């Protein structure tokens, strides 16, 4: 009959107990943390992969926060632009009312006071901030090259040039506009907050002469007609430094500002033809007055657009360029603080096109912001999905099977307690034998 009394047997039991204690401690640690890999010694490669994934998960959480705050910033900008758009709609209504000769001079003066207040509010809207950053003052716009403002007419015939006589002008479809030599051309435009106007009889005048006559209205050489020399689809160079052509790549007539940059901007111009009896030639004006801004006059400037970091790597970001949405940038106010005038019928009539151009500029910026917000929504959804998938992948590598860990802990704990009992029995037997020798 064997007994547990020798030192070697006791040492064996002790070693077994230590092994089971270590195994039980490991299982207990897995149950407590929920991870089967808690240090590099458990699984070196698995530990490294798990830690990298843990870093990725933390980065994704912060990235999602960036997306949410970025969207909040754009919401602030969009809110201010929505307010400005409502004001511009009101301004157009006021300008239309002032352009009607049922209004007296005193009525137009009252309307002018209202418009001045609305224009001041547009300036206030452009000063909106987020965390101290001014959003719509142009301080956060993208990089631009110096450009000359361009207005393009896509309603006149494709073969139209500046040298085409007004009496020979055709519609896009090819039929003649039927402008008579006895008709009168009325031109008005707004430059630096001031309205200028002139008129002349058609006679043998050409399309180019309309703008040459406008240059004689008192504002100096405002219009550059050199781009009208040939029929071409090329409009000019845009603010990104790229050649801009018509959408359908078909010829269209373009007139530019003589002075480059913001200083040369023409807020808007109106061309109206009346017959010898003073009746407005609406059929003609619909085509001849269909010049729309195709290139905005911009100054050369470095990129100062806002950067929204939307990924876990250095290159994963979005740049948001926010232009100047102040009254002067929209053509509603001059550099000297003068307001867009509706004091006379002709001023009010010219103001309508100016406000239309301002609305187009605002909508271009607002739709850009809206597209960015839509993209941010998709980005946020993608980050959330990525966060879930990376977390699941990490759990597969480092997560503990709790049922298995508890079972192993229980088994190791029982074996450890059994070893302790045997070791205690061994010590007891040895003590009884030594008492006999004594």
mmCIF file with all atom_site columns, N, CA and C in Angstrom, residues 69-136:
data_model
loop_
_atom_site.group_PDB
_atom_site.id
_atom_site.type_symbol
_atom_site.label_atom_id
_atom_site.label_alt_id
_atom_site.label_comp_id
_atom_site.label_asym_id
_atom_site.label_entity_id
_atom_site.label_seq_id
_atom_site.pdbx_PDB_ins_code
_atom_site.Cartn_x
_atom_site.Cartn_y
_atom_site.Cartn_z
_atom_site.occupancy
_atom_site.B_iso_or_equiv
_atom_site.pdbx_formal_charge
_atom_site.auth_seq_id
_atom_site.auth_comp_id
_atom_site.auth_asym_id
_atom_site.auth_atom_id
_atom_site.pdbx_PDB_model_num
ATOM 1   N N  . UNK A 1 69  ? -19.891 66.861  -35.163 1.00 0.00 ? 69  UNK A N  1
ATOM 2   C CA . UNK A 1 69  ? -19.620 68.286  -34.936 1.00 0.00 ? 69  UNK A CA 1
ATOM 3   C C  . UNK A 1 69  ? -19.475 69.025  -36.265 1.00 0.00 ? 69  UNK A C  1
ATOM 4   N N  . UNK A 1 70  ? -18.897 68.344  -37.278 1.00 0.00 ? 70  UNK A N  1
ATOM 5   C CA . UNK A 1 70  ? -18.794 68.951  -38.598 1.00 0.00 ? 70  UNK A CA 1
ATOM 6   C C  . UNK A 1 70  ? -20.154 69.227  -39.193 1.00 0.00 ? 70  UNK A C  1
ATOM 7   N N  . UNK A 1 71  ? -21.067 68.295  -39.012 1.00 0.00 ? 71  UNK A N  1
ATOM 8   C CA . UNK A 1 71  ? -22.426 68.481  -39.500 1.00 0.00 ? 71  UNK A CA 1
ATOM 9   C C  . UNK A 1 71  ? -23.120 69.623  -38.751 1.00 0.00 ? 71  UNK A C  1
ATOM 10  N N  . UNK A 1 72  ? -22.822 69.756  -37.471 1.00 0.00 ? 72  UNK A N  1
ATOM 11  C CA . UNK A 1 72  ? -23.390 70.855  -36.685 1.00 0.00 ? 72  UNK A CA 1
ATOM 12  C C  . UNK A 1 72  ? -22.894 72.196  -37.215 1.00 0.00 ? 72  UNK A C  1
ATOM 13  N N  . UNK A 1 73  ? -21.611 72.255  -37.548 1.00 0.00 ? 73  UNK A N  1
ATOM 14  C CA . UNK A 1 73  ? -21.040 73.487  -38.109 1.00 0.00 ? 73  UNK A CA 1
ATOM 15  C C  . UNK A 1 73  ? -21.748 73.864  -39.408 1.00 0.00 ? 73  UNK A C  1
ATOM 16  N N  . UNK A 1 74  ? -21.931 72.874  -40.277 1.00 0.00 ? 74  UNK A N  1
ATOM 17  C CA . UNK A 1 74  ? -22.589 73.139  -41.555 1.00 0.00 ? 74  UNK A CA 1
ATOM 18  C C  . UNK A 1 74  ? -24.053 73.513  -41.353 1.00 0.00 ? 74  UNK A C  1
ATOM 19  N N  . UNK A 1 75  ? -24.677 72.953  -40.314 1.00 0.00 ? 75  UNK A N  1
ATOM 20  C CA . UNK A 1 75  ? -26.061 73.328  -40.012 1.00 0.00 ? 75  UNK A CA 1
ATOM 21  C C  . UNK A 1 75  ? -26.162 74.810  -39.655 1.00 0.00 ? 75  UNK A C  1
ATOM 22  N N  . UNK A 1 76  ? -25.173 75.301  -38.914 1.00 0.00 ? 76  UNK A N  1
ATOM 23  C CA . UNK A 1 76  ? -25.155 76.721  -38.540 1.00 0.00 ? 76  UNK A CA 1
ATOM 24  C C  . UNK A 1 76  ? -25.026 77.584  -39.798 1.00 0.00 ? 76  UNK A C  1
ATOM 25  N N  . UNK A 1 77  ? -24.095 77.208  -40.685 1.00 0.00 ? 77  UNK A N  1
ATOM 26  C CA . UNK A 1 77  ? -23.902 77.964  -41.930 1.00 0.00 ? 77  UNK A CA 1
ATOM 27  C C  . UNK A 1 77  ? -25.152 77.909  -42.799 1.00 0.00 ? 77  UNK A C  1
ATOM 28  N N  . UNK A 1 78  ? -25.737 76.731  -42.888 1.00 0.00 ? 78  UNK A N  1
ATOM 29  C CA . UNK A 1 78  ? -26.926 76.558  -43.721 1.00 0.00 ? 78  UNK A CA 1
ATOM 30  C C  . UNK A 1 78  ? -28.104 77.360  -43.176 1.00 0.00 ? 78  UNK A C  1
ATOM 31  N N  . UNK A 1 79  ? -28.216 77.417  -41.867 1.00 0.00 ? 79  UNK A N  1
ATOM 32  C CA . UNK A 1 79  ? -29.293 78.193  -41.258 1.00 0.00 ? 79  UNK A CA 1
ATOM 33  C C  . UNK A 1 79  ? -29.179 79.675  -41.588 1.00 0.00 ? 79  UNK A C  1
ATOM 34  N N  . UNK A 1 80  ? -27.953 80.183  -41.535 1.00 0.00 ? 80  UNK A N  1
ATOM 35  C CA . UNK A 1 80  ? -27.739 81.599  -41.857 1.00 0.00 ? 80  UNK A CA 1
ATOM 36  C C  . UNK A 1 80  ? -28.040 81.870  -43.329 1.00 0.00 ? 80  UNK A C  1
ATOM 37  N N  . UNK A 1 81  ? -27.651 80.945  -44.204 1.00 0.00 ? 81  UNK A N  1
ATOM 38  C CA . UNK A 1 81  ? -27.920 81.134  -45.631 1.00 0.00 ? 81  UNK A CA 1
ATOM 39  C C  . UNK A 1 81  ? -29.410 81.023  -45.938 1.00 0.00 ? 81  UNK A C  1
ATOM 40  N N  . UNK A 1 82  ? -30.115 80.163  -45.225 1.00 0.00 ? 82  UNK A N  1
ATOM 41  C CA . UNK A 1 82  ? -31.565 80.061  -45.412 1.00 0.00 ? 82  UNK A CA 1
ATOM 42  C C  . UNK A 1 82  ? -32.242 81.375  -45.045 1.00 0.00 ? 82  UNK A C  1
ATOM 43  N N  . UNK A 1 83  ? -31.762 81.999  -43.972 1.00 0.00 ? 83  UNK A N  1
ATOM 44  C CA . UNK A 1 83  ? -32.304 83.297  -43.568 1.00 0.00 ? 83  UNK A CA 1
ATOM 45  C C  . UNK A 1 83  ? -32.023 84.345  -44.637 1.00 0.00 ? 83  UNK A C  1
ATOM 46  N N  . UNK A 1 84  ? -30.799 84.322  -45.179 1.00 0.00 ? 84  UNK A N  1
ATOM 47  C CA . UNK A 1 84  ? -30.426 85.276  -46.235 1.00 0.00 ? 84  UNK A CA 1
ATOM 48  C C  . UNK A 1 84  ? -31.271 85.062  -47.485 1.00 0.00 ? 84  UNK A C  1
ATOM 49  N N  . UNK A 1 85  ? -31.544 83.796  -47.805 1.00 0.00 ? 85  UNK A N  1
ATOM 50  C CA . UNK A 1 85  ? -32.366 83.505  -48.979 1.00 0.00 ? 85  UNK A CA 1
ATOM 51  C C  . UNK A 1 85  ? -33.773 84.084  -48.811 1.00 0.00 ? 85  UNK A C  1
ATOM 52  N N  . UNK A 1 86  ? -34.331 83.966  -47.631 1.00 0.00 ? 86  UNK A N  1
ATOM 53  C CA . UNK A 1 86  ? -35.652 84.541  -47.378 1.00 0.00 ? 86  UNK A CA 1
ATOM 54  C C  . UNK A 1 86  ? -35.620 86.062  -47.543 1.00 0.00 ? 86  UNK A C  1
ATOM 55  N N  . UNK A 1 87  ? -34.534 86.672  -47.087 1.00 0.00 ? 87  UNK A N  1
ATOM 56  C CA . UNK A 1 87  ? -34.396 88.122  -47.239 1.00 0.00 ? 87  UNK A CA 1
ATOM 57  C C  . UNK A 1 87  ? -34.308 88.502  -48.716 1.00 0.00 ? 87  UNK A C  1
ATOM 58  N N  . UNK A 1 88  ? -33.538 87.729  -49.488 1.00 0.00 ? 88  UNK A N  1
ATOM 59  C CA . UNK A 1 88  ? -33.401 88.019  -50.920 1.00 0.00 ? 88  UNK A CA 1
ATOM 60  C C  . UNK A 1 88  ? -34.740 87.884  -51.640 1.00 0.00 ? 88  UNK A C  1
ATOM 61  N N  . UNK A 1 89  ? -35.525 86.919  -51.234 1.00 0.00 ? 89  UNK A N  1
ATOM 62  C CA . UNK A 1 89  ? -36.861 86.779  -51.820 1.00 0.00 ? 89  UNK A CA 1
ATOM 63  C C  . UNK A 1 89  ? -37.706 88.026  -51.532 1.00 0.00 ? 89  UNK A C  1
ATOM 64  N N  . UNK A 1 90  ? -37.597 88.516  -50.300 1.00 0.00 ? 90  UNK A N  1
ATOM 65  C CA . UNK A 1 90  ? -38.321 89.734  -49.931 1.00 0.00 ? 90  UNK A CA 1
ATOM 66  C C  . UNK A 1 90  ? -37.796 90.937  -50.705 1.00 0.00 ? 90  UNK A C  1
ATOM 67  N N  . UNK A 1 91  ? -36.454 91.005  -50.863 1.00 0.00 ? 91  UNK A N  1
ATOM 68  C CA . UNK A 1 91  ? -35.855 92.110  -51.618 1.00 0.00 ? 91  UNK A CA 1
ATOM 69  C C  . UNK A 1 91  ? -36.357 92.132  -53.055 1.00 0.00 ? 91  UNK A C  1
ATOM 70  N N  . UNK A 1 92  ? -36.485 90.946  -53.656 1.00 0.00 ? 92  UNK A N  1
ATOM 71  C CA . UNK A 1 92  ? -36.969 90.908  -55.036 1.00 0.00 ? 92  UNK A CA 1
ATOM 72  C C  . UNK A 1 92  ? -38.410 91.411  -55.108 1.00 0.00 ? 92  UNK A C  1
ATOM 73  N N  . UNK A 1 93  ? -39.207 91.002  -54.151 1.00 0.00 ? 93  UNK A N  1
ATOM 74  C CA . UNK A 1 93  ? -40.592 91.473  -54.127 1.00 0.00 ? 93  UNK A CA 1
ATOM 75  C C  . UNK A 1 93  ? -40.644 92.995  -54.002 1.00 0.00 ? 93  UNK A C  1
ATOM 76  N N  . UNK A 1 94  ? -39.773 93.551  -53.160 1.00 0.00 ? 94  UNK A N  1
ATOM 77  C CA . UNK A 1 94  ? -39.745 95.001  -52.980 1.00 0.00 ? 94  UNK A CA 1
ATOM 78  C C  . UNK A 1 94  ? -39.267 95.693  -54.255 1.00 0.00 ? 94  UNK A C  1
ATOM 79  N N  . UNK A 1 95  ? -38.255 95.120  -54.908 1.00 0.00 ? 95  UNK A N  1
ATOM 80  C CA . UNK A 1 95  ? -37.734 95.718  -56.137 1.00 0.00 ? 95  UNK A CA 1
ATOM 81  C C  . UNK A 1 95  ? -38.783 95.698  -57.239 1.00 0.00 ? 95  UNK A C  1
ATOM 82  N N  . UNK A 1 96  ? -39.541 94.613  -57.325 1.00 0.00 ? 96  UNK A N  1
ATOM 83  C CA . UNK A 1 96  ? -40.605 94.519  -58.325 1.00 0.00 ? 96  UNK A CA 1
ATOM 84  C C  . UNK A 1 96  ? -41.681 95.567  -58.047 1.00 0.00 ? 96  UNK A C  1
ATOM 85  N N  . UNK A 1 97  ? -42.010 95.732  -56.775 1.00 0.00 ? 97  UNK A N  1
ATOM 86  C CA . UNK A 1 97  ? -43.003 96.750  -56.416 1.00 0.00 ? 97  UNK A CA 1
ATOM 87  C C  . UNK A 1 97  ? -42.509 98.145  -56.784 1.00 0.00 ? 97  UNK A C  1
ATOM 88  N N  . UNK A 1 98  ? -41.212 98.403  -56.540 1.00 0.00 ? 98  UNK A N  1
ATOM 89  C CA . UNK A 1 98  ? -40.647 99.724  -56.830 1.00 0.00 ? 98  UNK A CA 1
ATOM 90  C C  . UNK A 1 98  ? -40.499 99.980  -58.322 1.00 0.00 ? 98  UNK A C  1
ATOM 91  N N  . UNK A 1 99  ? -40.401 98.899  -59.107 1.00 0.00 ? 99  UNK A N  1
ATOM 92  C CA . UNK A 1 99  ? -40.228 99.060  -60.557 1.00 0.00 ? 99  UNK A CA 1
ATOM 93  C C  . UNK A 1 99  ? -41.541 99.380  -61.262 1.00 0.00 ? 99  UNK A C  1
ATOM 94  N N  . UNK A 1 100 ? -42.635 99.315  -60.533 1.00 0.00 ? 100 UNK A N  1
ATOM 95  C CA . UNK A 1 100 ? -43.949 99.613  -61.095 1.00 0.00 ? 100 UNK A CA 1
ATOM 96  C C  . UNK A 1 100 ? -44.236 101.105 -60.918 1.00 0.00 ? 100 UNK A C  1
ATOM 97  N N  . UNK A 1 101 ? -44.595 101.788 -62.001 1.00 0.00 ? 101 UNK A N  1
ATOM 98  C CA . UNK A 1 101 ? -44.796 103.231 -61.921 1.00 0.00 ? 101 UNK A CA 1
ATOM 99  C C  . UNK A 1 101 ? -46.093 103.629 -61.215 1.00 0.00 ? 101 UNK A C  1
ATOM 100 N N  . UNK A 1 102 ? -46.807 102.663 -60.671 1.00 0.00 ? 102 UNK A N  1
ATOM 101 C CA . UNK A 1 102 ? -47.917 103.030 -59.779 1.00 0.00 ? 102 UNK A CA 1
ATOM 102 C C  . UNK A 1 102 ? -47.375 103.514 -58.441 1.00 0.00 ? 102 UNK A C  1
ATOM 103 N N  . UNK A 1 103 ? -46.087 103.221 -58.193 1.00 0.00 ? 103 UNK A N  1
ATOM 104 C CA . UNK A 1 103 ? -45.445 103.669 -56.952 1.00 0.00 ? 103 UNK A CA 1
ATOM 105 C C  . UNK A 1 103 ? -44.922 105.088 -57.129 1.00 0.00 ? 103 UNK A C  1
ATOM 106 N N  . UNK A 1 104 ? -45.163 105.935 -56.142 1.00 0.00 ? 104 UNK A N  1
ATOM 107 C CA . UNK A 1 104 ? -44.652 107.304 -56.158 1.00 0.00 ? 104 UNK A CA 1
ATOM 108 C C  . UNK A 1 104 ? -43.210 107.311 -55.633 1.00 0.00 ? 104 UNK A C  1
ATOM 109 N N  . UNK A 1 105 ? -42.562 108.445 -55.807 1.00 0.00 ? 105 UNK A N  1
ATOM 110 C CA . UNK A 1 105 ? -41.187 108.572 -55.313 1.00 0.00 ? 105 UNK A CA 1
ATOM 111 C C  . UNK A 1 105 ? -41.130 108.354 -53.805 1.00 0.00 ? 105 UNK A C  1
ATOM 112 N N  . UNK A 1 106 ? -42.174 108.844 -53.110 1.00 0.00 ? 106 UNK A N  1
ATOM 113 C CA . UNK A 1 106 ? -42.205 108.658 -51.654 1.00 0.00 ? 106 UNK A CA 1
ATOM 114 C C  . UNK A 1 106 ? -42.372 107.182 -51.296 1.00 0.00 ? 106 UNK A C  1
ATOM 115 N N  . UNK A 1 107 ? -43.111 106.439 -52.129 1.00 0.00 ? 107 UNK A N  1
ATOM 116 C CA . UNK A 1 107 ? -43.260 104.995 -51.902 1.00 0.00 ? 107 UNK A CA 1
ATOM 117 C C  . UNK A 1 107 ? -41.923 104.293 -52.075 1.00 0.00 ? 107 UNK A C  1
ATOM 118 N N  . UNK A 1 108 ? -41.215 104.680 -53.130 1.00 0.00 ? 108 UNK A N  1
ATOM 119 C CA . UNK A 1 108 ? -39.903 104.055 -53.393 1.00 0.00 ? 108 UNK A CA 1
ATOM 120 C C  . UNK A 1 108 ? -38.914 104.403 -52.283 1.00 0.00 ? 108 UNK A C  1
ATOM 121 N N  . UNK A 1 109 ? -39.029 105.603 -51.749 1.00 0.00 ? 109 UNK A N  1
ATOM 122 C CA . UNK A 1 109 ? -38.149 105.998 -50.639 1.00 0.00 ? 109 UNK A CA 1
ATOM 123 C C  . UNK A 1 109 ? -38.397 105.120 -49.420 1.00 0.00 ? 109 UNK A C  1
ATOM 124 N N  . UNK A 1 110 ? -39.661 104.812 -49.181 1.00 0.00 ? 110 UNK A N  1
ATOM 125 C CA . UNK A 1 110 ? -40.010 103.931 -48.060 1.00 0.00 ? 110 UNK A CA 1
ATOM 126 C C  . UNK A 1 110 ? -39.484 102.524 -48.302 1.00 0.00 ? 110 UNK A C  1
ATOM 127 N N  . UNK A 1 111 ? -39.668 102.052 -49.541 1.00 0.00 ? 111 UNK A N  1
ATOM 128 C CA . UNK A 1 111 ? -39.158 100.725 -49.897 1.00 0.00 ? 111 UNK A CA 1
ATOM 129 C C  . UNK A 1 111 ? -37.642 100.681 -49.748 1.00 0.00 ? 111 UNK A C  1
ATOM 130 N N  . UNK A 1 112 ? -36.983 101.769 -50.126 1.00 0.00 ? 112 UNK A N  1
ATOM 131 C CA . UNK A 1 112 ? -35.521 101.828 -50.015 1.00 0.00 ? 112 UNK A CA 1
ATOM 132 C C  . UNK A 1 112 ? -35.074 101.686 -48.560 1.00 0.00 ? 112 UNK A C  1
ATOM 133 N N  . UNK A 1 113 ? -35.811 102.338 -47.658 1.00 0.00 ? 113 UNK A N  1
ATOM 134 C CA . UNK A 1 113 ? -35.463 102.230 -46.229 1.00 0.00 ? 113 UNK A CA 1
ATOM 135 C C  . UNK A 1 113 ? -35.577 100.775 -45.755 1.00 0.00 ? 113 UNK A C  1
ATOM 136 N N  . UNK A 1 114 ? -36.642 100.121 -46.207 1.00 0.00 ? 114 UNK A N  1
ATOM 137 C CA . UNK A 1 114 ? -36.809 98.716  -45.837 1.00 0.00 ? 114 UNK A CA 1
ATOM 138 C C  . UNK A 1 114 ? -35.662 97.869  -46.383 1.00 0.00 ? 114 UNK A C  1
ATOM 139 N N  . UNK A 1 115 ? -35.334 98.084  -47.646 1.00 0.00 ? 115 UNK A N  1
ATOM 140 C CA . UNK A 1 115 ? -34.280 97.290  -48.286 1.00 0.00 ? 115 UNK A CA 1
ATOM 141 C C  . UNK A 1 115 ? -32.938 97.497  -47.603 1.00 0.00 ? 115 UNK A C  1
ATOM 142 N N  . UNK A 1 116 ? -32.664 98.726  -47.186 1.00 0.00 ? 116 UNK A N  1
ATOM 143 C CA . UNK A 1 116 ? -31.406 99.008  -46.493 1.00 0.00 ? 116 UNK A CA 1
ATOM 144 C C  . UNK A 1 116 ? -31.292 98.175  -45.221 1.00 0.00 ? 116 UNK A C  1
ATOM 145 N N  . UNK A 1 117 ? -32.394 98.063  -44.492 1.00 0.00 ? 117 UNK A N  1
ATOM 146 C CA . UNK A 1 117 ? -32.386 97.271  -43.264 1.00 0.00 ? 117 UNK A CA 1
ATOM 147 C C  . UNK A 1 117 ? -32.187 95.787  -43.567 1.00 0.00 ? 117 UNK A C  1
ATOM 148 N N  . UNK A 1 118 ? -32.852 95.317  -44.611 1.00 0.00 ? 118 UNK A N  1
ATOM 149 C CA . UNK A 1 118 ? -32.705 93.912  -44.995 1.00 0.00 ? 118 UNK A CA 1
ATOM 150 C C  . UNK A 1 118 ? -31.268 93.608  -45.421 1.00 0.00 ? 118 UNK A C  1
ATOM 151 N N  . UNK A 1 119 ? -30.668 94.528  -46.156 1.00 0.00 ? 119 UNK A N  1
ATOM 152 C CA . UNK A 1 119 ? -29.288 94.334  -46.616 1.00 0.00 ? 119 UNK A CA 1
ATOM 153 C C  . UNK A 1 119 ? -28.334 94.307  -45.426 1.00 0.00 ? 119 UNK A C  1
ATOM 154 N N  . UNK A 1 120 ? -28.591 95.178  -44.431 1.00 0.00 ? 120 UNK A N  1
ATOM 155 C CA . UNK A 1 120 ? -27.776 95.146  -43.202 1.00 0.00 ? 120 UNK A CA 1
ATOM 156 C C  . UNK A 1 120 ? -27.906 93.795  -42.504 1.00 0.00 ? 120 UNK A C  1
ATOM 157 N N  . UNK A 1 121 ? -29.105 93.228  -42.519 1.00 0.00 ? 121 UNK A N  1
ATOM 158 C CA . UNK A 1 121 ? -29.311 91.927  -41.886 1.00 0.00 ? 121 UNK A CA 1
ATOM 159 C C  . UNK A 1 121 ? -28.544 90.834  -42.612 1.00 0.00 ? 121 UNK A C  1
ATOM 160 N N  . UNK A 1 122 ? -28.440 90.939  -43.931 1.00 0.00 ? 122 UNK A N  1
ATOM 161 C CA . UNK A 1 122 ? -27.642 89.970  -44.699 1.00 0.00 ? 122 UNK A CA 1
ATOM 162 C C  . UNK A 1 122 ? -26.190 90.008  -44.226 1.00 0.00 ? 122 UNK A C  1
ATOM 163 N N  . UNK A 1 123 ? -25.676 91.224  -43.957 1.00 0.00 ? 123 UNK A N  1
ATOM 164 C CA . UNK A 1 123 ? -24.310 91.336  -43.418 1.00 0.00 ? 123 UNK A CA 1
ATOM 165 C C  . UNK A 1 123 ? -24.212 90.674  -42.050 1.00 0.00 ? 123 UNK A C  1
ATOM 166 N N  . UNK A 1 124 ? -25.244 90.849  -41.224 1.00 0.00 ? 124 UNK A N  1
ATOM 167 C CA . UNK A 1 124 ? -25.246 90.207  -39.901 1.00 0.00 ? 124 UNK A CA 1
ATOM 168 C C  . UNK A 1 124 ? -25.261 88.680  -40.047 1.00 0.00 ? 124 UNK A C  1
ATOM 169 N N  . UNK A 1 125 ? -26.049 88.192  -40.989 1.00 0.00 ? 125 UNK A N  1
ATOM 170 C CA . UNK A 1 125 ? -26.103 86.743  -41.214 1.00 0.00 ? 125 UNK A CA 1
ATOM 171 C C  . UNK A 1 125 ? -24.744 86.187  -41.607 1.00 0.00 ? 125 UNK A C  1
ATOM 172 N N  . UNK A 1 126 ? -23.988 86.948  -42.387 1.00 0.00 ? 126 UNK A N  1
ATOM 173 C CA . UNK A 1 126 ? -22.679 86.469  -42.857 1.00 0.00 ? 126 UNK A CA 1
ATOM 174 C C  . UNK A 1 126 ? -21.659 86.394  -41.727 1.00 0.00 ? 126 UNK A C  1
ATOM 175 N N  . UNK A 1 127 ? -21.954 87.039  -40.602 1.00 0.00 ? 127 UNK A N  1
ATOM 176 C CA . UNK A 1 127 ? -21.032 87.040  -39.453 1.00 0.00 ? 127 UNK A CA 1
ATOM 177 C C  . UNK A 1 127 ? -21.305 85.893  -38.485 1.00 0.00 ? 127 UNK A C  1
ATOM 178 N N  . UNK A 1 128 ? -22.155 84.952  -38.880 1.00 0.00 ? 128 UNK A N  1
ATOM 179 C CA . UNK A 1 128 ? -22.476 83.829  -38.011 1.00 0.00 ? 128 UNK A CA 1
ATOM 180 C C  . UNK A 1 128 ? -21.201 83.046  -37.685 1.00 0.00 ? 128 UNK A C  1
ATOM 181 N N  . UNK A 1 129 ? -21.131 82.533  -36.450 1.00 0.00 ? 129 UNK A N  1
ATOM 182 C CA . UNK A 1 129 ? -19.914 81.834  -36.011 1.00 0.00 ? 129 UNK A CA 1
ATOM 183 C C  . UNK A 1 129 ? -20.241 80.447  -35.464 1.00 0.00 ? 129 UNK A C  1
ATOM 184 N N  . UNK A 1 130 ? -19.218 79.604  -35.468 1.00 0.00 ? 130 UNK A N  1
ATOM 185 C CA . UNK A 1 130 ? -19.282 78.303  -34.783 1.00 0.00 ? 130 UNK A CA 1
ATOM 186 C C  . UNK A 1 130 ? -17.970 78.142  -34.031 1.00 0.00 ? 130 UNK A C  1
ATOM 187 N N  . UNK A 1 131 ? -18.065 78.047  -32.730 1.00 0.00 ? 131 UNK A N  1
ATOM 188 C CA . UNK A 1 131 ? -16.884 77.933  -31.867 1.00 0.00 ? 131 UNK A CA 1
ATOM 189 C C  . UNK A 1 131 ? -15.892 79.063  -32.152 1.00 0.00 ? 131 UNK A C  1
ATOM 190 N N  . UNK A 1 132 ? -16.427 80.253  -32.394 1.00 0.00 ? 132 UNK A N  1
ATOM 191 C CA . UNK A 1 132 ? -15.583 81.418  -32.621 1.00 0.00 ? 132 UNK A CA 1
ATOM 192 C C  . UNK A 1 132 ? -15.123 81.612  -34.048 1.00 0.00 ? 132 UNK A C  1
ATOM 193 N N  . UNK A 1 133 ? -15.423 80.677  -34.942 1.00 0.00 ? 133 UNK A N  1
ATOM 194 C CA . UNK A 1 133 ? -15.019 80.794  -36.339 1.00 0.00 ? 133 UNK A CA 1
ATOM 195 C C  . UNK A 1 133 ? -16.127 81.465  -37.150 1.00 0.00 ? 133 UNK A C  1
ATOM 196 N N  . UNK A 1 134 ? -15.784 82.533  -37.865 1.00 0.00 ? 134 UNK A N  1
ATOM 197 C CA . UNK A 1 134 ? -16.736 83.158  -38.778 1.00 0.00 ? 134 UNK A CA 1
ATOM 198 C C  . UNK A 1 134 ? -16.859 82.269  -40.009 1.00 0.00 ? 134 UNK A C  1
ATOM 199 N N  . UNK A 1 135 ? -18.101 81.924  -40.359 1.00 0.00 ? 135 UNK A N  1
ATOM 200 C CA . UNK A 1 135 ? -18.317 80.928  -41.408 1.00 0.00 ? 135 UNK A CA 1
ATOM 201 C C  . UNK A 1 135 ? -18.553 81.509  -42.791 1.00 0.00 ? 135 UNK A C  1
ATOM 202 N N  . UNK A 1 136 ? -19.195 82.660  -42.888 1.00 0.00 ? 136 UNK A N  1
ATOM 203 C CA . UNK A 1 136 ? -19.643 83.144  -44.199 1.00 0.00 ? 136 UNK A CA 1
ATOM 204 C C  . UNK A 1 136 ? -19.074 84.511  -44.567 1.00 0.00 ? 136 UNK A C  1
#
